[in-house]
mmCIF file of C-alpha atoms in Angstrom:
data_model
loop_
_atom_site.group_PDB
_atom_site.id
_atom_site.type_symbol
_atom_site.label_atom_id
_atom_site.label_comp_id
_atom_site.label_asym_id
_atom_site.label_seq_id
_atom_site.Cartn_x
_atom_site.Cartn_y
_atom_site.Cartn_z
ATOM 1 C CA UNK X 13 71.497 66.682 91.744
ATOM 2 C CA UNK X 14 70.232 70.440 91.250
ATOM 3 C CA UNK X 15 74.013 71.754 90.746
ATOM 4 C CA UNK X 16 74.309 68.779 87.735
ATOM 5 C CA UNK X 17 70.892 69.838 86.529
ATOM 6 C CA UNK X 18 72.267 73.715 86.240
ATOM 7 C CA UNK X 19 75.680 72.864 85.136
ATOM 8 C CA UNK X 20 77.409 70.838 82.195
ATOM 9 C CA UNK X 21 81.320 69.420 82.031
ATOM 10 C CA UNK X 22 82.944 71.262 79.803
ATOM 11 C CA UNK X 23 83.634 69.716 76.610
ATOM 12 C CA UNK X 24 86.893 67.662 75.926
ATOM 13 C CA UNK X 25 87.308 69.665 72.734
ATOM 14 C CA UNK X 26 87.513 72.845 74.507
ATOM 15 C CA UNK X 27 89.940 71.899 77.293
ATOM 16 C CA UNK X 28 92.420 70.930 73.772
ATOM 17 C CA UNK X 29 91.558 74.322 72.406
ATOM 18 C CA UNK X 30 93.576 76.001 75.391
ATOM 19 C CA UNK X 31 96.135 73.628 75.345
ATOM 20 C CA UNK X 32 96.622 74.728 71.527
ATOM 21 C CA UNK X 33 96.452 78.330 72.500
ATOM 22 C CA UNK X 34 99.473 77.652 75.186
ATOM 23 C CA UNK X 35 101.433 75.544 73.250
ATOM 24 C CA UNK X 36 101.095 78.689 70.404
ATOM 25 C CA UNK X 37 103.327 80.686 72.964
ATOM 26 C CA UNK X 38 106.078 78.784 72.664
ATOM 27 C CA UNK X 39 107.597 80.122 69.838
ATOM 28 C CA UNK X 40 107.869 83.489 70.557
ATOM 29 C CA UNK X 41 108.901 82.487 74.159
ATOM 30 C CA UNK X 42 111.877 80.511 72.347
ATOM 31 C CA UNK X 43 112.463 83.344 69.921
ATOM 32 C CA UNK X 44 113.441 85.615 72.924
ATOM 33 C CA UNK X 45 116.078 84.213 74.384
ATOM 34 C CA UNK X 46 117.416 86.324 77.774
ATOM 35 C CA UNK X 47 120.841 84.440 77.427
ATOM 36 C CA UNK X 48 123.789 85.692 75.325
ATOM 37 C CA UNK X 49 125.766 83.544 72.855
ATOM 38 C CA UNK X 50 122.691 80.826 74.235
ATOM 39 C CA UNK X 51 124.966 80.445 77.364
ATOM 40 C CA UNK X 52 125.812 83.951 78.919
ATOM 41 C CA UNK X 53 122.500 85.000 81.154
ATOM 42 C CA UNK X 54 122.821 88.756 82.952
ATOM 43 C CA UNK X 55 120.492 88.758 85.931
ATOM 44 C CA UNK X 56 118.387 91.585 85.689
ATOM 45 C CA UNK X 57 116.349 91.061 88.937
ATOM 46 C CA UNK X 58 115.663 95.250 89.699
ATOM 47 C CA UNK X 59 114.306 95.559 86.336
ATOM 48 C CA UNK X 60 111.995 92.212 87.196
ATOM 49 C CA UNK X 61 110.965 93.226 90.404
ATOM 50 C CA UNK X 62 109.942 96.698 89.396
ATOM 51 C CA UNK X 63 107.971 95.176 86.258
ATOM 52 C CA UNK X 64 106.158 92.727 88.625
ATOM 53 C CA UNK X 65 105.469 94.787 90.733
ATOM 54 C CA UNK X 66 103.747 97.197 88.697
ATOM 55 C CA UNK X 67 101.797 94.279 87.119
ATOM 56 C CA UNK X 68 100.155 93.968 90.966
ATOM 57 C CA UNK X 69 99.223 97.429 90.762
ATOM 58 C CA UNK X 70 97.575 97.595 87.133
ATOM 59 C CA UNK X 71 96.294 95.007 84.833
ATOM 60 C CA UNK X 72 98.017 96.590 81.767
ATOM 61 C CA UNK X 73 101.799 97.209 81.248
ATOM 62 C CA UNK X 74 103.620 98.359 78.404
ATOM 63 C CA UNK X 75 107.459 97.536 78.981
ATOM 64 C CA UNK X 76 109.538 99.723 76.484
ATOM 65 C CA UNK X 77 113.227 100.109 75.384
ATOM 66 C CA UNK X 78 115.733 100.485 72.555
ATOM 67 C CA UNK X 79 116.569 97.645 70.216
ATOM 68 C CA UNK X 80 118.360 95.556 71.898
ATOM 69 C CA UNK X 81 117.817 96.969 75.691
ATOM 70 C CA UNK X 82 116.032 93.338 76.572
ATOM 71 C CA UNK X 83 112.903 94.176 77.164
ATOM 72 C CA UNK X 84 111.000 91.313 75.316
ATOM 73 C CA UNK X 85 113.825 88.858 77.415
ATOM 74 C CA UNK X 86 112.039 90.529 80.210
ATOM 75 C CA UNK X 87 108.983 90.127 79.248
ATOM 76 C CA UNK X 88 109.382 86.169 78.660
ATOM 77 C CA UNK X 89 110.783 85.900 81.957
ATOM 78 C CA UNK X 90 108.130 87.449 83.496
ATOM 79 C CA UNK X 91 105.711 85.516 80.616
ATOM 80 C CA UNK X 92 107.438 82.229 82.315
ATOM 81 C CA UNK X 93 106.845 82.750 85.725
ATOM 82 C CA UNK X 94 103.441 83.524 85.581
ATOM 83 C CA UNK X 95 101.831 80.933 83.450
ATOM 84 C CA UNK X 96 103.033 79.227 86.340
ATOM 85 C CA UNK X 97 100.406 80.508 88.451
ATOM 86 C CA UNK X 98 97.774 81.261 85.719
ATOM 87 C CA UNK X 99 96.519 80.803 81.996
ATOM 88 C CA UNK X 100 98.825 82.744 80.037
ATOM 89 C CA UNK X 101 98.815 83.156 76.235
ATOM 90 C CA UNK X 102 101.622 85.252 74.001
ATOM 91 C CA UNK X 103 100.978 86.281 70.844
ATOM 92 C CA UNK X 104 102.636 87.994 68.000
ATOM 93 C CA UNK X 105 101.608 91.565 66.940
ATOM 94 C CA UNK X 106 101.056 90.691 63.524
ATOM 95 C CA UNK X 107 98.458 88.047 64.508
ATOM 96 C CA UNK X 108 96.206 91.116 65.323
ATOM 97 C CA UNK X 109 96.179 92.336 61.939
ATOM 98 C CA UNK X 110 92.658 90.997 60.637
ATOM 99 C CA UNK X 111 89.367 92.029 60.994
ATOM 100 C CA UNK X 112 87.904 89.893 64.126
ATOM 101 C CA UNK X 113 89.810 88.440 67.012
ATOM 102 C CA UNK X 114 88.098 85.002 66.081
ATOM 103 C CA UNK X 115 90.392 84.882 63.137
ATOM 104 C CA UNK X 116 93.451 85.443 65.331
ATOM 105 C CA UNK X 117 92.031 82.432 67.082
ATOM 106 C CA UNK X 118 91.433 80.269 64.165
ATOM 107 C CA UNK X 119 94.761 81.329 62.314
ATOM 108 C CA UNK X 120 96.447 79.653 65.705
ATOM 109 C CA UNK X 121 94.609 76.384 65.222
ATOM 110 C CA UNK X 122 92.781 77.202 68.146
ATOM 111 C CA UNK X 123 88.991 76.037 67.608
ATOM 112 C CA UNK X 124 87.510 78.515 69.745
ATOM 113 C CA UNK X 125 85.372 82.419 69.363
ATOM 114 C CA UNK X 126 86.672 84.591 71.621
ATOM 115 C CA UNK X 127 83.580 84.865 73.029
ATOM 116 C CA UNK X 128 83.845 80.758 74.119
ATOM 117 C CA UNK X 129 88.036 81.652 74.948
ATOM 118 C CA UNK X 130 86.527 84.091 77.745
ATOM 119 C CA UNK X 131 83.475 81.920 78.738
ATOM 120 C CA UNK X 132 86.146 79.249 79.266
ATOM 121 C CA UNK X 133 88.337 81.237 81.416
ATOM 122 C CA UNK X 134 85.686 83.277 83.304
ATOM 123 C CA UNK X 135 85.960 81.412 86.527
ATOM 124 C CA UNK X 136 89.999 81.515 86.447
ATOM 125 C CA UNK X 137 91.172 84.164 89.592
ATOM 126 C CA UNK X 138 93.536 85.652 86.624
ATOM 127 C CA UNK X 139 95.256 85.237 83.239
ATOM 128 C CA UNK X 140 98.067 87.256 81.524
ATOM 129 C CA UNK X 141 98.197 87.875 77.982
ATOM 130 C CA UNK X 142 101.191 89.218 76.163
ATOM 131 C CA UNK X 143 102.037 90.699 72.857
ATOM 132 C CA UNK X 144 105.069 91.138 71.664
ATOM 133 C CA UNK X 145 106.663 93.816 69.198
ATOM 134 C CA UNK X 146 103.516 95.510 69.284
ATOM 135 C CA UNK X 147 105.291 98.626 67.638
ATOM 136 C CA UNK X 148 105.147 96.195 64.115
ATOM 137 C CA UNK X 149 101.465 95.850 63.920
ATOM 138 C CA UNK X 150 101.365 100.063 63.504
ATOM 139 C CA UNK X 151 102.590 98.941 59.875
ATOM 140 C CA UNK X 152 99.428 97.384 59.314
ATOM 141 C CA UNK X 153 95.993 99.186 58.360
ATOM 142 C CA UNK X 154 93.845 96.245 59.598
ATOM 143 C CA UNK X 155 93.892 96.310 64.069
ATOM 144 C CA UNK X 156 89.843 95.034 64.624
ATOM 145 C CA UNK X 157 91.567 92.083 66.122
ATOM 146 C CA UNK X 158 93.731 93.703 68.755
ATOM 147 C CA UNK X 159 90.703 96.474 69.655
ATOM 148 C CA UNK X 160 88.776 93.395 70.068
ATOM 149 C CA UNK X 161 91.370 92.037 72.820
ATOM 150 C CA UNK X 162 91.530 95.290 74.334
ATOM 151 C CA UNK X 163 87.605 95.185 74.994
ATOM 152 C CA UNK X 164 87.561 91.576 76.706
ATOM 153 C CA UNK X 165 90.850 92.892 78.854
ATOM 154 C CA UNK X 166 88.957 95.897 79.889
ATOM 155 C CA UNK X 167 85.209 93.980 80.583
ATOM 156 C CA UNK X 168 87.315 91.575 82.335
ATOM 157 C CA UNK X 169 88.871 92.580 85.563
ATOM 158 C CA UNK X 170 91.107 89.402 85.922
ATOM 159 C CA UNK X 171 92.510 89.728 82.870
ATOM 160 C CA UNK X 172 96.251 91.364 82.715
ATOM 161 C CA UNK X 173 97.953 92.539 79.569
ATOM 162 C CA UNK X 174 101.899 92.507 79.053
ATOM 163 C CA UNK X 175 103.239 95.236 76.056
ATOM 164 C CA UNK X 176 106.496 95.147 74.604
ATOM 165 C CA UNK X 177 107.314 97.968 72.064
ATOM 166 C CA UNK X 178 110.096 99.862 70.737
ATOM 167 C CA UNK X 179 110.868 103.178 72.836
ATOM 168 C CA UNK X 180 109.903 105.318 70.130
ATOM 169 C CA UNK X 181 106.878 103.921 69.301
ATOM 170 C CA UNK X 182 105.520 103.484 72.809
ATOM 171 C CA UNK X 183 103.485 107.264 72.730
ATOM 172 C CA UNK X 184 101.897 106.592 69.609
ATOM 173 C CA UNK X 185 100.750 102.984 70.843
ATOM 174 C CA UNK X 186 99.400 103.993 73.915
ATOM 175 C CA UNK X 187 97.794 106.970 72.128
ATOM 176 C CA UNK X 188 95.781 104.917 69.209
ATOM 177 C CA UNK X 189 95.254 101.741 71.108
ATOM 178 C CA UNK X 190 95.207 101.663 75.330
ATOM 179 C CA UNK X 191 94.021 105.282 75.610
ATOM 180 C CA UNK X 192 91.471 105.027 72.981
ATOM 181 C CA UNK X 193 90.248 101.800 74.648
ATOM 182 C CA UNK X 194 90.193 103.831 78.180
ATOM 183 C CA UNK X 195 92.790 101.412 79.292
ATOM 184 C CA UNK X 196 94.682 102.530 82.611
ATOM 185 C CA UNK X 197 98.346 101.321 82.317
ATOM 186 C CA UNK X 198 101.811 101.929 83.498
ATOM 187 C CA UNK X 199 104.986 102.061 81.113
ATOM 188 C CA UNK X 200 108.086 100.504 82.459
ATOM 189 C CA UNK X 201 111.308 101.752 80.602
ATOM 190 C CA UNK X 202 114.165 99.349 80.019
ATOM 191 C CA UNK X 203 117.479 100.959 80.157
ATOM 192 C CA UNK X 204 120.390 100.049 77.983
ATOM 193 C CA UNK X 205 122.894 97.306 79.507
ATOM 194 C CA UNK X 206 124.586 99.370 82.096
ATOM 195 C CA UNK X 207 128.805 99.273 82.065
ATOM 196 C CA UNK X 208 129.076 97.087 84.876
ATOM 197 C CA UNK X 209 126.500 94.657 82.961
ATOM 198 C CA UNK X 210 128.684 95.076 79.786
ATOM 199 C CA UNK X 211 131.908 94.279 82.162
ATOM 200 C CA UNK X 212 130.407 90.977 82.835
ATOM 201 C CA UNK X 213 129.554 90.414 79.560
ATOM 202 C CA UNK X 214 133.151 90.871 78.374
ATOM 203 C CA UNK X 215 134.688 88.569 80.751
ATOM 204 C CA UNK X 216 132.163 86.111 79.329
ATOM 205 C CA UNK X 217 133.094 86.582 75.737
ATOM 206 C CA UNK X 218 136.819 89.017 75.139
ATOM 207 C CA UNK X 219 136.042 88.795 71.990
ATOM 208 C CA UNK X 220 133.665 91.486 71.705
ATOM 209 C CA UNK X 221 136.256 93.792 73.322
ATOM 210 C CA UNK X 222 137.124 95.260 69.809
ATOM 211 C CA UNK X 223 133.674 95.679 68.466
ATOM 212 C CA UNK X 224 132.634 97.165 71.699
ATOM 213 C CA UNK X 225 135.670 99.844 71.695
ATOM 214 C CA UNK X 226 135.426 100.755 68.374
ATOM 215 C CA UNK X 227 131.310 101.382 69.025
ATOM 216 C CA UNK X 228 132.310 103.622 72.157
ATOM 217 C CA UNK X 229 134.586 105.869 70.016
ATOM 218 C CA UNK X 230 132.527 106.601 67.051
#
């Protein structure tokens, strides 16, 4: 009787609100697609390990690369196999672009502040957010939004952060956002496909044998 006279259930309307924020995910989870020609899917389970593996060791990791290296397929297989195990939430970089991370919130139909998002998932043991492209929102004058994120991840221990970004944006991003947060982190690089990945990728689909030879020989 004294634990229902200090505690509430959370409302219905809240519990929807989440759902909404992890149904917003899906999209940019579909629009980065780790198979090739939507069939073709190279196994990159070194690259995976070492990325989860650094995610045990610190709470924020920015995985970088070259167009076109895979990183964000990466990071959405990594994104997959952790909401497994915990709330996870992917956003766009471009949905940090405003003034206050409650309008990221609300411009996701998600009826929550962030200040009720982290009351909500205070008692969970962790949750992952990630952003993707985060190279594109250094276009934008307006990052309040994102600094706001990058407070609640470092106030809240459980919390882990997944990066993507371009390789040559990656010092300048870690420079005017994690560093000026006092964010700890760790950079994974993704390397180019190597040739024995490119081998298997040509027995998949001779047709790129051309384009590929006439791209080695420039």
């Amino acid at each position: 009787a004294s634990a229902r006279q200090r505690h509430g259930p959370v409302p219905s309307q809240d519990f929807q609100a989440l759902a909404t924020l992890q149904q917003h995910s899906w999209p940019i989870q579909r629009g980065t697609t780790a198979k090739i020609g939507g069939a073709f899917h190279i196994g990159r389970d070194a690259l995976l390990g070492q990325i989860l593996n650094a995610l045990n060791k610190n709470r924020i990791i920015v995985v970088t690369g070259a167009a076109g290296s895979g990183k964000s397929a990466l990071a959405a297989e990594i994104f997959e196999r952790m909401k497994l195990e915990m709330p996870a939430f992917a956003f766009r970089a471009e949905e940090f672009s405003r003034s206050h991370l409650d309008e990221t919130l609300h411009a996701a139909q998600v009826q929550l502040t962030a200040q009720e998002l982290s009351a909500l998932l205070a008692l969970e043991p962790r949750k992952l957010f990630w952003i993707e492209s985060l190279e594109r929102l250094l276009e934008k004058t307006e990052h309040a939004a994102l600094a706001d994120l990058l407070q609640m991840v470092r106030e809240d221990p459980s919390s882990i952060l997944l990066l993507t970004c371009r390789d040559y944006s990656v010092d300048l991003i870690r420079s005017s956002f994690l560093e000026q947060a006092g964010l700890a982190h760790e950079v994974v690089m993704v390397p180019s496909l190597s040739d024995a990945e490119l081998q298997r990728v040509l027995e998949q689909f001779p047709q790129l044998n051309t384009a590929l030879h006439v791209n080695r020989h420039r």
